[in-house]
Amino acid sequence: FNGTDFSALSEAHAELTVGKTVNIQARTKNKKVNDQFEDLLEEHNHVGNFDVTNFYSRDSGLFSIERFKFINGGVIIRHHFNIAWKIPYKVELVGVDMIDTSRSFYLQNIRNGIQTDKYGAIVGLYLFDDYEKTTSTLHSTEDMTFYMTKWMSLSQYTAVSRLATILQDYDGLKIYNTEEVKAAIERAKSGVYWHTELFAELQEALSEQMKSYDTDQRVVEARDLINTLSRRGIGVTGATATPKEDTITQVETKTDSIYGIFANEGQKKMASSVGMSQTAAYKDPTKGNYSSLKLMVSFDDNHFGTVFEGLAKTVIQRYLETLFRVGVQIGRISAPKITYFANPREFHKWDVLRTVKINIDESKEATATAKKLEAKTTTLQRVYAKDGLDYMTEQEKQIDLDIQLKLIEKEKYEKAGLVSPLVENTPAKGTKK
């Protein structure tokens, strides 16, 4: 999967699934607990706190999870705990290529390095001990999330990328592309034919020299004559000399090619086979008119919204539950431990908001949203959520900003020895305005 098409497809998939960030809002009944958990979430998002390699932030980690799941068919997320860390919980991203697929023990329900229980649930993975891949060890999936999509069959356990469906067509397109480039180079190299007497003079001179000199001397003389001739207008490339008559013939190089059509159809097939439009995959708005682009945007938004739901319910939910539990254990979240551990679901309440929004006409979108709000067919909460924002949080920020501006205004009026309009319009205590 090293071609430019695969890179474009994987980047588009991750970008349109995750976006630049994931907005998480706590929704317990206790505002203090909500604030504490959101503060912990913000800190854990930093590089150095999220993953064991200190390479990813949470946002970049989620982006990489989707990108590598798309390329390789799945990703393993291991959950690690260490009291030596500032926040004693980090994750580790492991590629599915680290599963030792040579391990199969049918009596133990182990096939291709994956162990299942009698119901078919994955309970263990044979993972290579290092990147040399010489030895492997069976690990319980109790502290793992095996994130993959079943698309080949209901009995699929091995992670397989949907890109596998386009490899044959891609190879054909790559071969055609290579041959087309070679042909174009050959056509570009075709120059002109120069019918010149200089060529005949060179032939006669060489014939004379060959009669009177030994072999080495003839070579020297031929070289000198060719150098002299080149200075008179014939170079190594460009014009090709032929005998007699100083005339120049232009070689016709124009040839018809179906390369554009072939490449376009190939891109369309590759994009659609992995669930996205050609426009989204290659970021090329010339692939359709306004109406078709709008339809494709709608299809892409629905598709990637579904993919994000899978990410949220499989990976993010497990991550949030684990981080909340750790926060309670280390005292960063003030939920009573007895109450929490008796019923964790009562506290595991949050909104996970996707921040991807595809819009090709903001003016029309705004008008449509206003009409929906007026007709009460949508709510401000839903409108904000589409932008990955929380309505209540944004309103609280606006109220705080309004109050801050009013306090600044009052202070400036007092410094100037004036009465602020805010004071003049404030009714006295015990009176009604």
PDB file of C-alpha atoms in Angstrom, residues 83-351:
ATOM      1  CA  ILE A  83       1.840   4.744  39.296  1.00  0.00           C
ATOM      2  CA  ALA A  84       5.130   6.351  38.239  1.00  0.00           C
ATOM      3  CA  TRP A  85       3.304   8.336  35.525  1.00  0.00           C
ATOM      4  CA  LYS A  86       1.744  11.703  36.311  1.00  0.00           C
ATOM      5  CA  ILE A  87      -1.574  10.261  35.191  1.00  0.00           C
ATOM      6  CA  PRO A  88      -1.114   6.519  35.797  1.00  0.00           C
ATOM      7  CA  TYR A  89      -2.857   5.418  32.629  1.00  0.00           C
ATOM      8  CA  LYS A  90      -1.617   5.395  29.035  1.00  0.00           C
ATOM      9  CA  VAL A  91      -2.476   3.512  25.887  1.00  0.00           C
ATOM     10  CA  GLU A  92      -0.269   1.727  23.383  1.00  0.00           C
ATOM     11  CA  LEU A  93      -1.113   1.524  19.674  1.00  0.00           C
ATOM     12  CA  VAL A  94      -0.129  -1.840  18.208  1.00  0.00           C
ATOM     13  CA  GLY A  95      -0.369  -2.763  14.540  1.00  0.00           C
ATOM     14  CA  VAL A  96      -2.240  -5.940  13.609  1.00  0.00           C
ATOM     15  CA  ASP A  97       0.950  -7.058  11.853  1.00  0.00           C
ATOM     16  CA  MET A  98       2.266  -7.797  15.358  1.00  0.00           C
ATOM     17  CA  ILE A  99      -0.167 -10.726  15.657  1.00  0.00           C
ATOM     18  CA  ASP A 100       1.683 -13.992  15.116  1.00  0.00           C
ATOM     19  CA  THR A 101      -0.685 -15.539  12.575  1.00  0.00           C
ATOM     20  CA  SER A 102       1.421 -18.735  12.455  1.00  0.00           C
ATOM     21  CA  ARG A 103       0.030 -19.763  15.840  1.00  0.00           C
ATOM     22  CA  SER A 104      -2.926 -22.153  15.532  1.00  0.00           C
ATOM     23  CA  PHE A 105      -4.066 -24.663  18.168  1.00  0.00           C
ATOM     24  CA  TYR A 106      -7.545 -25.822  17.305  1.00  0.00           C
ATOM     25  CA  LEU A 107      -8.121 -27.629  20.619  1.00  0.00           C
ATOM     26  CA  GLN A 108      -7.570 -24.285  22.400  1.00  0.00           C
ATOM     27  CA  ASN A 109      -9.663 -22.291  19.921  1.00  0.00           C
ATOM     28  CA  ILE A 110      -6.574 -20.504  18.614  1.00  0.00           C
ATOM     29  CA  ARG A 111      -6.537 -19.727  14.901  1.00  0.00           C
ATOM     30  CA  ASN A 112      -4.126 -17.423  13.132  1.00  0.00           C
ATOM     31  CA  GLY A 113      -2.825 -16.090  16.447  1.00  0.00           C
ATOM     32  CA  ILE A 114      -6.310 -15.245  17.795  1.00  0.00           C
ATOM     33  CA  GLN A 115      -7.888 -17.111  20.711  1.00  0.00           C
ATOM     34  CA  THR A 116     -11.666 -17.169  21.156  1.00  0.00           C
ATOM     35  CA  ASP A 117     -13.962 -18.569  23.812  1.00  0.00           C
ATOM     36  CA  LYS A 118     -16.697 -21.102  23.076  1.00  0.00           C
ATOM     37  CA  TYR A 119     -19.019 -18.284  21.980  1.00  0.00           C
ATOM     38  CA  GLY A 120     -16.550 -16.800  19.531  1.00  0.00           C
ATOM     39  CA  ALA A 121     -15.502 -13.765  21.584  1.00  0.00           C
ATOM     40  CA  ILE A 122     -11.797 -12.854  21.282  1.00  0.00           C
ATOM     41  CA  VAL A 123     -10.070 -13.488  24.615  1.00  0.00           C
ATOM     42  CA  GLY A 124      -6.389 -13.648  23.666  1.00  0.00           C
ATOM     43  CA  LEU A 125      -3.857 -12.614  21.032  1.00  0.00           C
ATOM     44  CA  TYR A 126      -0.443 -14.045  20.213  1.00  0.00           C
ATOM     45  CA  LEU A 127       1.690 -10.896  19.905  1.00  0.00           C
ATOM     46  CA  PHE A 128       5.320 -10.790  18.819  1.00  0.00           C
ATOM     47  CA  ASP A 129       7.634  -9.889  21.677  1.00  0.00           C
ATOM     48  CA  ASP A 130       9.543  -7.317  19.614  1.00  0.00           C
ATOM     49  CA  TYR A 131       9.715  -5.879  16.132  1.00  0.00           C
ATOM     50  CA  GLU A 132      12.175  -8.572  15.065  1.00  0.00           C
ATOM     51  CA  LYS A 133       9.152 -10.928  15.189  1.00  0.00           C
ATOM     52  CA  THR A 134      11.134 -13.980  16.243  1.00  0.00           C
ATOM     53  CA  THR A 135       9.090 -15.017  19.302  1.00  0.00           C
ATOM     54  CA  SER A 136       5.507 -14.392  20.392  1.00  0.00           C
ATOM     55  CA  THR A 137       3.481 -14.634  23.604  1.00  0.00           C
ATOM     56  CA  LEU A 138      -0.223 -15.134  24.260  1.00  0.00           C
ATOM     57  CA  HIS A 139      -1.783 -12.030  25.896  1.00  0.00           C
ATOM     58  CA  SER A 140      -5.235 -11.702  27.389  1.00  0.00           C
ATOM     59  CA  THR A 141      -7.440  -9.095  25.707  1.00  0.00           C
ATOM     60  CA  GLU A 142      -8.792  -7.999  29.095  1.00  0.00           C
ATOM     61  CA  ASP A 143      -6.645  -4.856  28.866  1.00  0.00           C
ATOM     62  CA  MET A 144      -6.898  -4.525  25.082  1.00  0.00           C
ATOM     63  CA  THR A 145      -9.294  -3.159  22.512  1.00  0.00           C
ATOM     64  CA  PHE A 146      -9.124  -5.046  19.214  1.00  0.00           C
ATOM     65  CA  TYR A 147     -10.579  -2.521  16.782  1.00  0.00           C
ATOM     66  CA  MET A 148     -11.422  -3.908  13.359  1.00  0.00           C
ATOM     67  CA  THR A 149     -14.331  -4.010  10.934  1.00  0.00           C
ATOM     68  CA  LYS A 150     -15.905  -7.234   9.736  1.00  0.00           C
ATOM     69  CA  TRP A 151     -16.741  -6.879   6.075  1.00  0.00           C
ATOM     70  CA  MET A 152     -15.710 -10.127   4.400  1.00  0.00           C
ATOM     71  CA  SER A 153     -17.969 -12.433   6.415  1.00  0.00           C
ATOM     72  CA  LEU A 154     -19.595 -12.745   9.832  1.00  0.00           C
ATOM     73  CA  SER A 155     -16.949 -15.304  10.778  1.00  0.00           C
ATOM     74  CA  GLN A 156     -14.057 -12.959   9.963  1.00  0.00           C
ATOM     75  CA  TYR A 157     -11.522 -12.591  12.773  1.00  0.00           C
ATOM     76  CA  THR A 158      -8.370 -11.685  10.882  1.00  0.00           C
ATOM     77  CA  ALA A 159      -8.040  -7.970  10.157  1.00  0.00           C
ATOM     78  CA  VAL A 160      -8.210  -7.352   6.411  1.00  0.00           C
ATOM     79  CA  SER A 161      -8.222  -3.926   4.776  1.00  0.00           C
ATOM     80  CA  ARG A 162     -10.942  -3.148   2.263  1.00  0.00           C
ATOM     81  CA  LEU A 163      -8.124  -1.825   0.097  1.00  0.00           C
ATOM     82  CA  ALA A 164      -7.461  -5.468  -0.773  1.00  0.00           C
ATOM     83  CA  THR A 165     -10.444  -5.321  -3.131  1.00  0.00           C
ATOM     84  CA  ILE A 166      -8.767  -2.765  -5.372  1.00  0.00           C
ATOM     85  CA  LEU A 167      -5.223  -4.147  -5.519  1.00  0.00           C
ATOM     86  CA  GLN A 168      -5.709  -5.966  -8.832  1.00  0.00           C
ATOM     87  CA  ASP A 169      -7.242  -2.936 -10.527  1.00  0.00           C
ATOM     88  CA  TYR A 170      -4.588  -0.698  -9.000  1.00  0.00           C
ATOM     89  CA  ASP A 171      -1.793  -2.898 -10.342  1.00  0.00           C
ATOM     90  CA  GLY A 172      -3.327  -2.692 -13.830  1.00  0.00           C
ATOM     91  CA  LEU A 173      -3.650   1.076 -13.570  1.00  0.00           C
ATOM     92  CA  LYS A 174      -0.059   1.366 -12.343  1.00  0.00           C
ATOM     93  CA  ILE A 175       1.250  -0.725 -15.264  1.00  0.00           C
ATOM     94  CA  TYR A 176      -0.754   1.338 -17.742  1.00  0.00           C
ATOM     95  CA  ASN A 177       0.467   4.554 -16.132  1.00  0.00           C
ATOM     96  CA  THR A 178       4.111   3.414 -16.421  1.00  0.00           C
ATOM     97  CA  GLU A 179       3.757   2.507 -20.091  1.00  0.00           C
ATOM     98  CA  GLU A 180       1.949   5.760 -20.845  1.00  0.00           C
ATOM     99  CA  VAL A 181       4.761   7.761 -19.265  1.00  0.00           C
ATOM    100  CA  LYS A 182       7.367   5.826 -21.254  1.00  0.00           C
ATOM    101  CA  ALA A 183       5.467   6.492 -24.475  1.00  0.00           C
ATOM    102  CA  ALA A 184       5.190  10.185 -23.633  1.00  0.00           C
ATOM    103  CA  ILE A 185       8.944  10.374 -23.044  1.00  0.00           C
ATOM    104  CA  GLU A 186       9.641   8.750 -26.390  1.00  0.00           C
ATOM    105  CA  ARG A 187       7.265  11.153 -28.124  1.00  0.00           C
ATOM    106  CA  ALA A 188       8.937  14.083 -26.383  1.00  0.00           C
ATOM    107  CA  LYS A 189      12.372  12.926 -27.523  1.00  0.00           C
ATOM    108  CA  SER A 190      11.350  12.946 -31.194  1.00  0.00           C
ATOM    109  CA  GLY A 191      12.858  16.054 -32.761  1.00  0.00           C
ATOM    110  CA  VAL A 192      13.524  16.977 -36.373  1.00  0.00           C
ATOM    111  CA  TYR A 193      15.504  15.473 -39.242  1.00  0.00           C
ATOM    112  CA  TRP A 194      18.129  17.772 -40.763  1.00  0.00           C
ATOM    113  CA  HIS A 195      18.982  16.839 -44.347  1.00  0.00           C
ATOM    114  CA  THR A 196      22.427  18.395 -44.662  1.00  0.00           C
ATOM    115  CA  GLU A 197      25.504  18.160 -46.901  1.00  0.00           C
ATOM    116  CA  LEU A 198      27.653  18.264 -43.766  1.00  0.00           C
ATOM    117  CA  PHE A 199      26.740  14.648 -43.140  1.00  0.00           C
ATOM    118  CA  ALA A 200      28.002  13.621 -46.590  1.00  0.00           C
ATOM    119  CA  GLU A 201      31.171  15.667 -46.070  1.00  0.00           C
ATOM    120  CA  LEU A 202      31.820  13.836 -42.837  1.00  0.00           C
ATOM    121  CA  GLN A 203      31.357  10.465 -44.516  1.00  0.00           C
ATOM    122  CA  GLU A 204      33.755  11.341 -47.363  1.00  0.00           C
ATOM    123  CA  ALA A 205      36.345  12.743 -44.966  1.00  0.00           C
ATOM    124  CA  LEU A 206      36.247   9.632 -42.854  1.00  0.00           C
ATOM    125  CA  SER A 207      36.608   7.409 -45.930  1.00  0.00           C
ATOM    126  CA  GLU A 208      39.725   9.294 -47.023  1.00  0.00           C
ATOM    127  CA  GLN A 209      41.244   9.211 -43.587  1.00  0.00           C
ATOM    128  CA  MET A 210      40.647   5.483 -43.253  1.00  0.00           C
ATOM    129  CA  LYS A 211      42.757   4.840 -46.402  1.00  0.00           C
ATOM    130  CA  SER A 212      45.864   6.554 -45.082  1.00  0.00           C
ATOM    131  CA  TYR A 213      46.001   6.077 -41.319  1.00  0.00           C
ATOM    132  CA  ASP A 214      46.080   3.210 -38.869  1.00  0.00           C
ATOM    133  CA  THR A 215      43.080   2.353 -36.731  1.00  0.00           C
ATOM    134  CA  ASP A 216      43.955   4.503 -33.712  1.00  0.00           C
ATOM    135  CA  GLN A 217      44.666   7.531 -35.817  1.00  0.00           C
ATOM    136  CA  ARG A 218      41.417   7.085 -37.734  1.00  0.00           C
ATOM    137  CA  VAL A 219      39.481   7.151 -34.490  1.00  0.00           C
ATOM    138  CA  VAL A 220      41.211  10.347 -33.420  1.00  0.00           C
ATOM    139  CA  GLU A 221      40.516  12.029 -36.739  1.00  0.00           C
ATOM    140  CA  ALA A 222      36.887  10.899 -36.719  1.00  0.00           C
ATOM    141  CA  ARG A 223      36.456  12.354 -33.253  1.00  0.00           C
ATOM    142  CA  ASP A 224      37.955  15.685 -34.294  1.00  0.00           C
ATOM    143  CA  LEU A 225      35.777  15.858 -37.399  1.00  0.00           C
ATOM    144  CA  ILE A 226      32.631  15.094 -35.387  1.00  0.00           C
ATOM    145  CA  ASN A 227      33.559  17.810 -32.863  1.00  0.00           C
ATOM    146  CA  THR A 228      34.084  20.260 -35.698  1.00  0.00           C
ATOM    147  CA  LEU A 229      30.747  19.311 -37.217  1.00  0.00           C
ATOM    148  CA  SER A 230      28.956  19.661 -33.895  1.00  0.00           C
ATOM    149  CA  ARG A 231      30.216  23.219 -33.593  1.00  0.00           C
ATOM    150  CA  ARG A 232      28.579  23.927 -36.949  1.00  0.00           C
ATOM    151  CA  GLY A 233      25.105  23.146 -35.578  1.00  0.00           C
ATOM    152  CA  ILE A 234      24.542  19.446 -34.922  1.00  0.00           C
ATOM    153  CA  GLY A 235      24.273  18.608 -31.226  1.00  0.00           C
ATOM    154  CA  VAL A 236      23.958  15.366 -29.330  1.00  0.00           C
ATOM    155  CA  THR A 237      20.198  15.778 -28.993  1.00  0.00           C
ATOM    156  CA  GLY A 238      17.633  17.722 -30.928  1.00  0.00           C
ATOM    157  CA  ALA A 239      18.328  17.440 -34.675  1.00  0.00           C
ATOM    158  CA  THR A 240      19.236  14.190 -36.406  1.00  0.00           C
ATOM    159  CA  ALA A 241      21.569  14.586 -39.389  1.00  0.00           C
ATOM    160  CA  THR A 242      20.873  12.757 -42.688  1.00  0.00           C
ATOM    161  CA  PRO A 243      22.678  13.019 -46.075  1.00  0.00           C
ATOM    162  CA  LYS A 244      22.353  15.870 -48.634  1.00  0.00           C
ATOM    163  CA  GLU A 245      20.113  18.925 -49.032  1.00  0.00           C
ATOM    164  CA  ASP A 246      19.710  21.441 -46.212  1.00  0.00           C
ATOM    165  CA  THR A 247      16.050  20.872 -45.382  1.00  0.00           C
ATOM    166  CA  ILE A 248      14.373  20.165 -42.002  1.00  0.00           C
ATOM    167  CA  THR A 249      11.513  17.703 -41.506  1.00  0.00           C
ATOM    168  CA  GLN A 250       9.297  18.010 -38.405  1.00  0.00           C
ATOM    169  CA  VAL A 251       8.196  14.662 -36.929  1.00  0.00           C
ATOM    170  CA  GLU A 252       4.496  14.498 -35.995  1.00  0.00           C
ATOM    171  CA  THR A 253       4.287  13.428 -32.312  1.00  0.00           C
ATOM    172  CA  LYS A 254       0.604  13.903 -31.477  1.00  0.00           C
ATOM    173  CA  THR A 255      -1.096  10.643 -30.508  1.00  0.00           C
ATOM    174  CA  ASP A 256      -4.483   9.960 -28.977  1.00  0.00           C
ATOM    175  CA  SER A 257      -4.589   8.557 -25.433  1.00  0.00           C
ATOM    176  CA  ILE A 258      -7.311   7.187 -23.174  1.00  0.00           C
ATOM    177  CA  TYR A 259      -5.148   7.737 -20.110  1.00  0.00           C
ATOM    178  CA  GLY A 260      -7.378  10.481 -18.647  1.00  0.00           C
ATOM    179  CA  ILE A 261     -10.519   8.381 -18.948  1.00  0.00           C
ATOM    180  CA  PHE A 262      -8.793   5.249 -17.692  1.00  0.00           C
ATOM    181  CA  ALA A 263      -7.252   6.998 -14.669  1.00  0.00           C
ATOM    182  CA  ASN A 264     -10.522   8.727 -13.782  1.00  0.00           C
ATOM    183  CA  GLU A 265     -12.498   5.483 -13.869  1.00  0.00           C
ATOM    184  CA  GLY A 266      -9.796   3.782 -11.815  1.00  0.00           C
ATOM    185  CA  GLN A 267      -9.948   6.477  -9.136  1.00  0.00           C
ATOM    186  CA  LYS A 268     -13.739   6.303  -9.058  1.00  0.00           C
ATOM    187  CA  LYS A 269     -13.715   2.527  -8.544  1.00  0.00           C
ATOM    188  CA  MET A 270     -11.037   2.684  -5.835  1.00  0.00           C
ATOM    189  CA  ALA A 271     -12.845   5.402  -3.876  1.00  0.00           C
ATOM    190  CA  SER A 272     -16.280   3.793  -4.068  1.00  0.00           C
ATOM    191  CA  SER A 273     -14.942   0.369  -3.076  1.00  0.00           C
ATOM    192  CA  VAL A 274     -13.825   1.768   0.300  1.00  0.00           C
ATOM    193  CA  GLY A 275     -17.009   3.746   0.880  1.00  0.00           C
ATOM    194  CA  MET A 276     -16.169   7.303  -0.140  1.00  0.00           C
ATOM    195  CA  SER A 277     -16.703   9.583  -3.094  1.00  0.00           C
ATOM    196  CA  GLN A 278     -13.992  10.390  -5.602  1.00  0.00           C
ATOM    197  CA  THR A 279     -14.275  14.051  -4.621  1.00  0.00           C
ATOM    198  CA  ALA A 280     -13.584  13.312  -0.948  1.00  0.00           C
ATOM    199  CA  ALA A 281     -10.787  10.849  -1.669  1.00  0.00           C
ATOM    200  CA  TYR A 282      -8.809  13.042  -4.065  1.00  0.00           C
ATOM    201  CA  LYS A 283     -10.075  16.490  -2.976  1.00  0.00           C
ATOM    202  CA  ASP A 284     -10.935  17.270  -6.590  1.00  0.00           C
ATOM    203  CA  PRO A 285     -14.076  19.449  -6.985  1.00  0.00           C
ATOM    204  CA  THR A 286     -13.902  19.196 -10.786  1.00  0.00           C
ATOM    205  CA  LYS A 287     -15.382  15.688 -10.621  1.00  0.00           C
ATOM    206  CA  GLY A 288     -18.946  16.974 -10.747  1.00  0.00           C
ATOM    207  CA  ASN A 289     -21.317  19.924 -10.827  1.00  0.00           C
ATOM    208  CA  TYR A 290     -22.874  21.671  -7.817  1.00  0.00           C
ATOM    209  CA  SER A 291     -25.806  19.276  -7.475  1.00  0.00           C
ATOM    210  CA  SER A 292     -23.716  16.120  -7.757  1.00  0.00           C
ATOM    211  CA  LEU A 293     -21.098  17.495  -5.349  1.00  0.00           C
ATOM    212  CA  LYS A 294     -23.807  18.294  -2.814  1.00  0.00           C
ATOM    213  CA  LEU A 295     -25.180  14.765  -3.110  1.00  0.00           C
ATOM    214  CA  MET A 296     -21.704  13.257  -2.711  1.00  0.00           C
ATOM    215  CA  VAL A 297     -21.061  15.424   0.348  1.00  0.00           C
ATOM    216  CA  SER A 298     -24.270  14.097   1.885  1.00  0.00           C
ATOM    217  CA  PHE A 299     -23.267  10.483   1.194  1.00  0.00           C
ATOM    218  CA  ASP A 300     -19.764  11.061   2.600  1.00  0.00           C
ATOM    219  CA  ASP A 301     -21.095  12.753   5.723  1.00  0.00           C
ATOM    220  CA  ASN A 302     -23.440   9.847   6.458  1.00  0.00           C
ATOM    221  CA  HIS A 303     -20.750   7.240   5.766  1.00  0.00           C
ATOM    222  CA  PHE A 304     -18.045   8.829   7.893  1.00  0.00           C
ATOM    223  CA  GLY A 305     -20.557   9.623  10.628  1.00  0.00           C
ATOM    224  CA  THR A 306     -21.287   5.892  10.827  1.00  0.00           C
ATOM    225  CA  VAL A 307     -17.569   5.078  10.920  1.00  0.00           C
ATOM    226  CA  PHE A 308     -17.080   7.592  13.740  1.00  0.00           C
ATOM    227  CA  GLU A 309     -19.891   5.998  15.736  1.00  0.00           C
ATOM    228  CA  GLY A 310     -18.007   2.704  15.508  1.00  0.00           C
ATOM    229  CA  LEU A 311     -14.827   4.407  16.730  1.00  0.00           C
ATOM    230  CA  ALA A 312     -16.705   6.151  19.555  1.00  0.00           C
ATOM    231  CA  LYS A 313     -18.487   3.030  20.812  1.00  0.00           C
ATOM    232  CA  THR A 314     -15.507   0.662  20.441  1.00  0.00           C
ATOM    233  CA  VAL A 315     -12.394   2.707  21.244  1.00  0.00           C
ATOM    234  CA  ILE A 316     -13.355   6.041  22.808  1.00  0.00           C
ATOM    235  CA  GLN A 317     -15.979   4.597  25.183  1.00  0.00           C
ATOM    236  CA  ARG A 318     -13.500   2.095  26.642  1.00  0.00           C
ATOM    237  CA  TYR A 319     -10.868   4.835  26.935  1.00  0.00           C
ATOM    238  CA  LEU A 320     -13.241   7.234  28.732  1.00  0.00           C
ATOM    239  CA  GLU A 321     -14.476   4.583  31.168  1.00  0.00           C
ATOM    240  CA  THR A 322     -10.891   3.656  32.040  1.00  0.00           C
ATOM    241  CA  LEU A 323      -9.706   7.242  32.457  1.00  0.00           C
ATOM    242  CA  PHE A 324     -12.720   8.118  34.635  1.00  0.00           C
ATOM    243  CA  ARG A 325     -12.065   5.100  36.881  1.00  0.00           C
ATOM    244  CA  VAL A 326      -8.402   6.059  37.209  1.00  0.00           C
ATOM    245  CA  GLY A 327      -9.417   9.648  37.985  1.00  0.00           C
ATOM    246  CA  VAL A 328     -11.608   8.442  40.852  1.00  0.00           C
ATOM    247  CA  GLN A 329      -8.864   6.143  42.174  1.00  0.00           C
ATOM    248  CA  ILE A 330      -6.195   8.876  42.280  1.00  0.00           C
ATOM    249  CA  GLY A 331      -8.549  11.520  43.673  1.00  0.00           C
ATOM    250  CA  ARG A 332      -8.706  13.738  40.579  1.00  0.00           C
ATOM    251  CA  ILE A 333     -12.477  13.124  40.416  1.00  0.00           C
ATOM    252  CA  SER A 334     -14.375  13.595  43.677  1.00  0.00           C
ATOM    253  CA  ALA A 335     -17.098  11.000  43.057  1.00  0.00           C
ATOM    254  CA  PRO A 336     -17.551   8.836  46.202  1.00  0.00           C
ATOM    255  CA  LYS A 337     -15.648   5.612  45.525  1.00  0.00           C
ATOM    256  CA  ILE A 338     -18.249   3.349  47.135  1.00  0.00           C
ATOM    257  CA  THR A 339     -21.037   4.963  45.134  1.00  0.00           C
ATOM    258  CA  TYR A 340     -19.025   4.964  41.926  1.00  0.00           C
ATOM    259  CA  PHE A 341     -17.849   1.360  42.008  1.00  0.00           C
ATOM    260  CA  ALA A 342     -21.328   0.215  43.010  1.00  0.00           C
ATOM    261  CA  ASN A 343     -22.776   1.714  39.815  1.00  0.00           C
ATOM    262  CA  PRO A 344     -20.179   3.090  37.356  1.00  0.00           C
ATOM    263  CA  ARG A 345     -22.801   3.590  34.620  1.00  0.00           C
ATOM    264  CA  GLU A 346     -24.386   6.339  36.698  1.00  0.00           C
ATOM    265  CA  PHE A 347     -21.183   8.366  36.208  1.00  0.00           C
ATOM    266  CA  HIS A 348     -20.184   7.201  32.730  1.00  0.00           C
ATOM    267  CA  LYS A 349     -22.273   9.794  30.946  1.00  0.00           C
ATOM    268  CA  TRP A 350     -20.752  12.014  28.262  1.00  0.00           C
ATOM    269  CA  ASP A 351     -21.214  13.327  24.750  1.00  0.00           C
TER     270      ASP A 351
END
